[in-house]
Coordinates of C-alpha atoms in Angstrom, one line a residue:
X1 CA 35.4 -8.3 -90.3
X2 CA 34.2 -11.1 -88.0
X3 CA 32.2 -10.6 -85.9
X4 CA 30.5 -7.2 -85.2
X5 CA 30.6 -6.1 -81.5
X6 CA 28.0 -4.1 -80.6
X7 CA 27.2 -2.1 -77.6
X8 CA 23.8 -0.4 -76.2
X9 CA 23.3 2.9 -75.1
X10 CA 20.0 3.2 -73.0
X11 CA 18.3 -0.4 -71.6
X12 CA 15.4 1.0 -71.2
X13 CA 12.1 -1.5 -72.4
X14 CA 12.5 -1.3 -76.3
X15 CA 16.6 -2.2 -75.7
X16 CA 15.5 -5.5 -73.9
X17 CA 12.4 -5.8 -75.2
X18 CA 13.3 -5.7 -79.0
X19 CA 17.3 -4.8 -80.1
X20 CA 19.1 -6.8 -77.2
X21 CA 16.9 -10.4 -77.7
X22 CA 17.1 -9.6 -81.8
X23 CA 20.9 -9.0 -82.2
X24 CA 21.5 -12.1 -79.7
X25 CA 20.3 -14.3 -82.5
X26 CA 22.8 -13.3 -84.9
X27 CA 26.2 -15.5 -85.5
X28 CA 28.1 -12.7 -86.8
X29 CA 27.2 -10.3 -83.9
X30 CA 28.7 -10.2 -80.2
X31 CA 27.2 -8.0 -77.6
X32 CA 29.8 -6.6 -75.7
X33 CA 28.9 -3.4 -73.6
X34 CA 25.6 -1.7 -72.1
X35 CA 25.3 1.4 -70.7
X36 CA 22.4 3.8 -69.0
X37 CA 22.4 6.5 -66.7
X38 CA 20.8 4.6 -64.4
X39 CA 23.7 2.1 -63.0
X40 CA 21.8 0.0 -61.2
X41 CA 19.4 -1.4 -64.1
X42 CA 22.5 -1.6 -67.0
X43 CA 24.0 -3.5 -64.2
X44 CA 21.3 -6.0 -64.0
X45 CA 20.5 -6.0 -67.7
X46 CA 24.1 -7.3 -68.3
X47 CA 24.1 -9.7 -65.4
X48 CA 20.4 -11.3 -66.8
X49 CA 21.6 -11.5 -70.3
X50 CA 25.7 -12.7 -69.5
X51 CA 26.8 -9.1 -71.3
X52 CA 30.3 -8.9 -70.1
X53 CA 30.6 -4.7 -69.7
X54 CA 29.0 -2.1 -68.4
X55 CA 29.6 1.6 -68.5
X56 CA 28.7 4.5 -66.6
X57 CA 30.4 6.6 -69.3
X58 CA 29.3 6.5 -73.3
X59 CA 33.0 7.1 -74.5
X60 CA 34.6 4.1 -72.2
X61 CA 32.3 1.9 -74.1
X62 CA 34.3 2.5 -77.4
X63 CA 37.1 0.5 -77.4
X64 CA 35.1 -2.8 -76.6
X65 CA 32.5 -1.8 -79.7
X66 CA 32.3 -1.3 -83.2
X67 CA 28.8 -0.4 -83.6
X68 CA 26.5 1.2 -80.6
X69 CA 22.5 1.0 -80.4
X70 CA 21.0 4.4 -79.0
X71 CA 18.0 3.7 -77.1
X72 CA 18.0 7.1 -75.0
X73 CA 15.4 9.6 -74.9
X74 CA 14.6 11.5 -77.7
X75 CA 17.1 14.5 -76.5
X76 CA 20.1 12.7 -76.6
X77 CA 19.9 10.9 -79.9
X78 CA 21.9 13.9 -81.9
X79 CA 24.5 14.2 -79.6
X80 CA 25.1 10.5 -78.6
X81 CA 25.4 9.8 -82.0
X82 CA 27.5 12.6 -83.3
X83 CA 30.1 11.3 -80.7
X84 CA 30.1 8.0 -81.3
X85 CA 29.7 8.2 -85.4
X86 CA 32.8 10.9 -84.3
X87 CA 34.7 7.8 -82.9
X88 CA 34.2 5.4 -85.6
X89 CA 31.0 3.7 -85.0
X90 CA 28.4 2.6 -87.0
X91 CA 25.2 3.8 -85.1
X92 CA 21.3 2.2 -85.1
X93 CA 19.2 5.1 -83.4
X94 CA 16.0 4.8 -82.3
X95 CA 13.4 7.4 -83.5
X96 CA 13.0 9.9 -84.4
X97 CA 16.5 10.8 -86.2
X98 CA 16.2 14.0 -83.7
X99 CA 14.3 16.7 -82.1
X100 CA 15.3 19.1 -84.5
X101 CA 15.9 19.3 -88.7
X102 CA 19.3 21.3 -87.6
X103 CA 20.3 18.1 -85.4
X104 CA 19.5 15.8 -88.1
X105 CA 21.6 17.7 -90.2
X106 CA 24.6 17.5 -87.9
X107 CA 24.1 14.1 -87.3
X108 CA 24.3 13.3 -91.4
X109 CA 27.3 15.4 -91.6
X110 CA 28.9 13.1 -88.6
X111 CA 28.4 10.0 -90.4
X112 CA 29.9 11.5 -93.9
X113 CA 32.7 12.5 -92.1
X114 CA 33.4 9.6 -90.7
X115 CA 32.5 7.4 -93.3
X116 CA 30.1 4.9 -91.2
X117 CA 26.7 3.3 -91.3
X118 CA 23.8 5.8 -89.9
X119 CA 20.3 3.8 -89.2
X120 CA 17.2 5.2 -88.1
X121 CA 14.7 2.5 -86.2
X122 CA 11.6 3.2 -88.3
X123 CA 10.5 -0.3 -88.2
X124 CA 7.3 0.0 -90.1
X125 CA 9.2 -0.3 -93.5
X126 CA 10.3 -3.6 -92.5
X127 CA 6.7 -4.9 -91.6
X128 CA 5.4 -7.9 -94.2
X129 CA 2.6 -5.3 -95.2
X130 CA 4.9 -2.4 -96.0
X131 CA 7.1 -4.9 -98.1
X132 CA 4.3 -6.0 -100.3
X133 CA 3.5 -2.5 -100.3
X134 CA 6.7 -1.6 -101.8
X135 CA 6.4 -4.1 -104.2
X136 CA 3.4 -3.2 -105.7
X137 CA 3.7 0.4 -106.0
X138 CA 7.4 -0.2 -107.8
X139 CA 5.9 -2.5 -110.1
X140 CA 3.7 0.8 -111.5
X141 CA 0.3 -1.7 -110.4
X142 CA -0.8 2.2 -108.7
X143 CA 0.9 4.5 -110.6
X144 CA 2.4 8.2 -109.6
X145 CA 0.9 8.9 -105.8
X146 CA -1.8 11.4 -105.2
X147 CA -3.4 11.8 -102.1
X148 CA -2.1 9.5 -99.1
X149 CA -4.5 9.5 -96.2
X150 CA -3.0 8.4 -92.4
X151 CA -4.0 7.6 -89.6
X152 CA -2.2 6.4 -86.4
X153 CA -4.9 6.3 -84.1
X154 CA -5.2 4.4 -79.8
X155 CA -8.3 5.3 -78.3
X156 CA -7.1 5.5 -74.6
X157 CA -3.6 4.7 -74.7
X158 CA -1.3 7.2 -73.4
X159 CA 2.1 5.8 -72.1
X160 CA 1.8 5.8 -67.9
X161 CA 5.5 4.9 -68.0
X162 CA 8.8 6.4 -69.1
X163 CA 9.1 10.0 -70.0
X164 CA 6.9 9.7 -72.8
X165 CA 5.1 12.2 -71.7
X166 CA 8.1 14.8 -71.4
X167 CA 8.5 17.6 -73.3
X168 CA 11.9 18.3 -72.7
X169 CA 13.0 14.8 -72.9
X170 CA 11.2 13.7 -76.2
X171 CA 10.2 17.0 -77.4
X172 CA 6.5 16.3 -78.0
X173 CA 3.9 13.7 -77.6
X174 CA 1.5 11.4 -79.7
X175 CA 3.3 12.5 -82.9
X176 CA 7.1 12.6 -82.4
X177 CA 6.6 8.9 -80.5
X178 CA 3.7 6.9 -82.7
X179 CA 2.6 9.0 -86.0
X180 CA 6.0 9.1 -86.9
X181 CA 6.4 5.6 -87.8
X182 CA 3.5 6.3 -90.4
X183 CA 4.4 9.0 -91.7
X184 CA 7.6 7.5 -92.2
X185 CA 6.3 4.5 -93.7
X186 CA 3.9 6.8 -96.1
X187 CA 6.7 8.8 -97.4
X188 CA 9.0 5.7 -98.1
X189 CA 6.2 4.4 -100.1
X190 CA 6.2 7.4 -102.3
X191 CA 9.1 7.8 -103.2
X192 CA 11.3 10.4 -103.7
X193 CA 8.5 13.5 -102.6
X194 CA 10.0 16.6 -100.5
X195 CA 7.2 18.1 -98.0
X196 CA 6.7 21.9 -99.2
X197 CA 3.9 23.4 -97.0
X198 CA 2.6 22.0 -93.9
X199 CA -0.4 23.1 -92.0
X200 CA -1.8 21.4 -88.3
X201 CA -3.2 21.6 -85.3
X202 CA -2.3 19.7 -82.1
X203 CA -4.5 19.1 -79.0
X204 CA -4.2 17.5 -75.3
X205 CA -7.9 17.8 -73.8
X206 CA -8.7 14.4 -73.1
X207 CA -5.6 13.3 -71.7
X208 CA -5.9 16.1 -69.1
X209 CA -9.6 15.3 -68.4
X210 CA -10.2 12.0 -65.7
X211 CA -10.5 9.7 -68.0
X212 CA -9.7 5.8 -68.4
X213 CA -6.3 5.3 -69.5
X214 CA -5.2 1.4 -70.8
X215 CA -1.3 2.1 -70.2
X216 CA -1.2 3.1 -67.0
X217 CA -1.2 6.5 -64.8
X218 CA 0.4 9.9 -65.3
X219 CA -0.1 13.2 -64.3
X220 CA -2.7 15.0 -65.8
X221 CA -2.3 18.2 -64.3
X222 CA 1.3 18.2 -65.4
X223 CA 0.5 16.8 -69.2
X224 CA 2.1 18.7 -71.2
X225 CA 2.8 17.5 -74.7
X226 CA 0.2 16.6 -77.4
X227 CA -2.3 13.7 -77.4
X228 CA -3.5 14.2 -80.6
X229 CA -2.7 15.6 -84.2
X230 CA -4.1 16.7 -87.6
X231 CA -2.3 17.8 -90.4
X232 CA -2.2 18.6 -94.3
X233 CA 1.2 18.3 -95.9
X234 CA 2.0 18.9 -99.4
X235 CA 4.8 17.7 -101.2
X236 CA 7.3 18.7 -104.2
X237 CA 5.9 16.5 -106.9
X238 CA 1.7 17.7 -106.1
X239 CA 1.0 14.9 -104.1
X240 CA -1.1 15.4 -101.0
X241 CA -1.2 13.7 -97.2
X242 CA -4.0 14.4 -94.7
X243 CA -2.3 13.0 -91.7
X244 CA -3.5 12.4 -87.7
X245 CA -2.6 10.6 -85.0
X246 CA -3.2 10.5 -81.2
X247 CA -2.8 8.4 -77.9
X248 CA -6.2 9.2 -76.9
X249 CA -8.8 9.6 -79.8
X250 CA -12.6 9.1 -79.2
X251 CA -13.0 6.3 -81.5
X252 CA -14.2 3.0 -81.2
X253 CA -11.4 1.0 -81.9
X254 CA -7.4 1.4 -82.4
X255 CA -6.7 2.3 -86.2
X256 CA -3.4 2.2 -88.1
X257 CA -4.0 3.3 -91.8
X258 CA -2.2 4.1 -94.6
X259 CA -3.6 4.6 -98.1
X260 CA -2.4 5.6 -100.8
X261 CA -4.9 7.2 -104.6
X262 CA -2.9 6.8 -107.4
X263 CA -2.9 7.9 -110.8
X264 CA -4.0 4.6 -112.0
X265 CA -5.3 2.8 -108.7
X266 CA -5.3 3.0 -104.8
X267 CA -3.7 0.6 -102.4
X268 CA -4.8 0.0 -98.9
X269 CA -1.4 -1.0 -96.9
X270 CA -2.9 -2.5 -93.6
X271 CA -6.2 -4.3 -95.2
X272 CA -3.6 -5.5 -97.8
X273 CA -6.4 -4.5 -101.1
X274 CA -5.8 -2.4 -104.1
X275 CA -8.8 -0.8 -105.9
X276 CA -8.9 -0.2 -109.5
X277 CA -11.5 0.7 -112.1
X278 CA -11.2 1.2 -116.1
X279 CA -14.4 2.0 -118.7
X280 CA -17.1 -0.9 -117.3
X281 CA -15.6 -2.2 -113.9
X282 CA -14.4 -1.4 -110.8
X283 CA -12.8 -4.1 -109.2
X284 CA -10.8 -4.8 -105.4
X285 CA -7.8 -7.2 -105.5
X286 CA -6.9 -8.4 -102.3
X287 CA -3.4 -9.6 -101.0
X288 CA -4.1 -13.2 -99.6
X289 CA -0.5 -14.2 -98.5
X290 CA 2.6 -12.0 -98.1
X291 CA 6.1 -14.5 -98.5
X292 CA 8.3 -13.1 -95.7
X293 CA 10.2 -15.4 -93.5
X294 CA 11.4 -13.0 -90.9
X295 CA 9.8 -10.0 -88.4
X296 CA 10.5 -7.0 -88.7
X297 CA 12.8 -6.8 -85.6
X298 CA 15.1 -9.7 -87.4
X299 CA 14.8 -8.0 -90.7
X300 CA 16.0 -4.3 -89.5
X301 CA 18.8 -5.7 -87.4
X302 CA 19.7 -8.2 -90.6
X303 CA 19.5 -4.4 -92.5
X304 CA 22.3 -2.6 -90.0
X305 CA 24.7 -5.7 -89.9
X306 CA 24.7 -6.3 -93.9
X307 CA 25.3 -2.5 -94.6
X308 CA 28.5 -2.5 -92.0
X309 CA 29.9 -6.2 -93.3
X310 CA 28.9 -6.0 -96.8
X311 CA 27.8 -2.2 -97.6
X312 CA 25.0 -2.9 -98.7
X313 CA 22.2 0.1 -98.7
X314 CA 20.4 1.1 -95.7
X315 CA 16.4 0.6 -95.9
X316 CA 16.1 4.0 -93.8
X317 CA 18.7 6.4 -94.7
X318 CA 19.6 9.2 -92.7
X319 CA 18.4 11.5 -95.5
X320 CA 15.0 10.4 -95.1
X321 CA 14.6 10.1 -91.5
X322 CA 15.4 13.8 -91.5
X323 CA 12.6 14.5 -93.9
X324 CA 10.4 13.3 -91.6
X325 CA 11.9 15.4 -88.8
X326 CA 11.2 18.3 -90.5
X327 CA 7.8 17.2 -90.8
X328 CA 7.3 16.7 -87.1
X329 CA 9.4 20.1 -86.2
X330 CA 6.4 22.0 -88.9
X331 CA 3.5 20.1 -87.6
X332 CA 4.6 21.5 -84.4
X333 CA 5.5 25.4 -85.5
X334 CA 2.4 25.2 -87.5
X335 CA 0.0 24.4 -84.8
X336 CA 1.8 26.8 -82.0
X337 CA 1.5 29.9 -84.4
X338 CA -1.7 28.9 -86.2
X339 CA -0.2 29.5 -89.5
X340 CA 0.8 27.4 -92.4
X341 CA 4.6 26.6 -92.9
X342 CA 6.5 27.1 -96.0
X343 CA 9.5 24.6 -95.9

């Protein structure tokens, strides 16, 4: 194979924003076909950036492509993919995998079938942090995982744009668009864990009280997903996670976090520090310099492309990305029926 030709689905602002101006950079890539349910834009997308097709119809776009990009609301990731994995092409999708564990699972029995490359967009894992991250936890410097705190936290930041804000579109709020990424990122840190028991709550006060808002305006009487989450999931091997996130937390500042207690020390992803201590000291080693070359955007793209050319493994597997769903799809049952879930 040559060159890979790839085609978007969706051109909404993370399409030209991120995927379109990455995959442009590529020798071995040529961007053939756009489409979006909106003619007018995918029309001017592909005039701005010289793309030489567009579609107002998913399956005309197949012929021209061997790979697609699905940049659609969260609804349409499942079947979108299904179809095209069910046509023979490799599919990047951005998150989550799906709205629902049973979609996830249909969409992993699609790409088996069809033997073809299945990539979910959880871009944390290809962050410099998460890397070193990685690194150090495989080399046993922590030891087995423990207790993993999170926090994906915007003090005022609810997305005025979009259907972000959708529930039947995206299928929930705060969690299913931003804590996901770091919940993704914790579990791929520790391994091979299975969530067992999940129990949450999930709020939307202040984003339906007149409040400042950084990202612009929506309709607070209409609001009707979740600005803010806390949960406590437990997982197959005894490890623990006390997890939250939220568009709209009253704190003082913006906080992503992700730390991790091990049996032997704790590592601190973001602040880049791992804390030890043995029979007279306790000690903090910091990270001072992380060696990688590329962003994250380069290196997830770089990812999708090796694994159709050269088959080489997929940082997020399809597999994973649905463990995460299943997260998000308890976090949510849990907090509606005020119960724990057993999973």
């Amino acid at each position: 194979m040559s060159k890979i030709r790839l085609g978007f689905i969706g051109v909404g602002g993370i399409a030209t924003g991120r995927h379109i101006p990455t995959f442009r950079t590529f020798d071995d890539v040529e961007i053939m076909a756009v489409q979006d349910i909106n003619q007018e834009r995918a029309m001017k997308v592909a005039n701005e950036l010289g793309i030489p097709e567009v579609f107002s119809k998913i399956e005309d776009m197949y012929p021209y492509v061997d790979a697609v990009v699905i940049s659609t609301p969260n609804k349409y990731h499942a079947p979108i993919a299904i179809d095209a994995m069910n046509n023979g092409k490799h599919v990047l999708c951005e998150k989550p995998m799906a709205m629902t564990t049973e979609e996830c699972n249909a969409m992993i029995e699609a790409e088996e079938k069809n033997d073809v490359k299945l990539h979910i967009a959880y871009h944390y894992r290809f962050m410099k942090e998460a890397i070193a991250a990685k690194k150090i936890i495989e080399r046993g410097t922590i030891g087995e995982p423990l207790v993993v705190r999170v926090k994906g936290l915007r003090r005022r930041k609810v997305p005025g744009w979009g259907v972000f804000t959708n529930q039947e579109l995206q299928g929930g709020g705060a969690l299913i668009d931003y804590g996901c990424h770091l919940l993704d990122l914790a579990m791929y840190l520790m391994g091979d864990v299975k969530p067992i028991e999940v129990s949450s709550s999930t709020y939307n006060h202040l984003s339906r009280s007149n409040t400042v808002n950084e990202w612009g305006q929506f309709n607070r009487d209409s609001f009707e997903v979740e600005d803010h989450v806390s949960a406590f999931i437990r997982f197959n091997n005894g490890a623990s996670m006390l997890f939250e996130t939220s568009w709209a937390a009253n704190i003082p500042e913006d906080e992503n976090h992700v730390s991790i207690s091990g049996a032997k020390a704790g590592l601190d992803v973001f602040d880049m520090k791992v804390n030890q201590a043995d029979e007279d000291l306790m000690t903090t080693m910091r990270i001072d310099y992380i060696k990688v070359d590329e962003t994250f955007s380069r290196l997830q793209a770089e990812n999708f492309i090796s694994a159709i050319k050269y088959n080489t493994p997929l940082t997020v597997k399809s597999t994973e990305a649905k463990e995460v769903s299943k997260i998000i799809e308890a976090i949510y049952l849990s907090s509606k029926e005020q119960r724990s879930i057993r999973l």
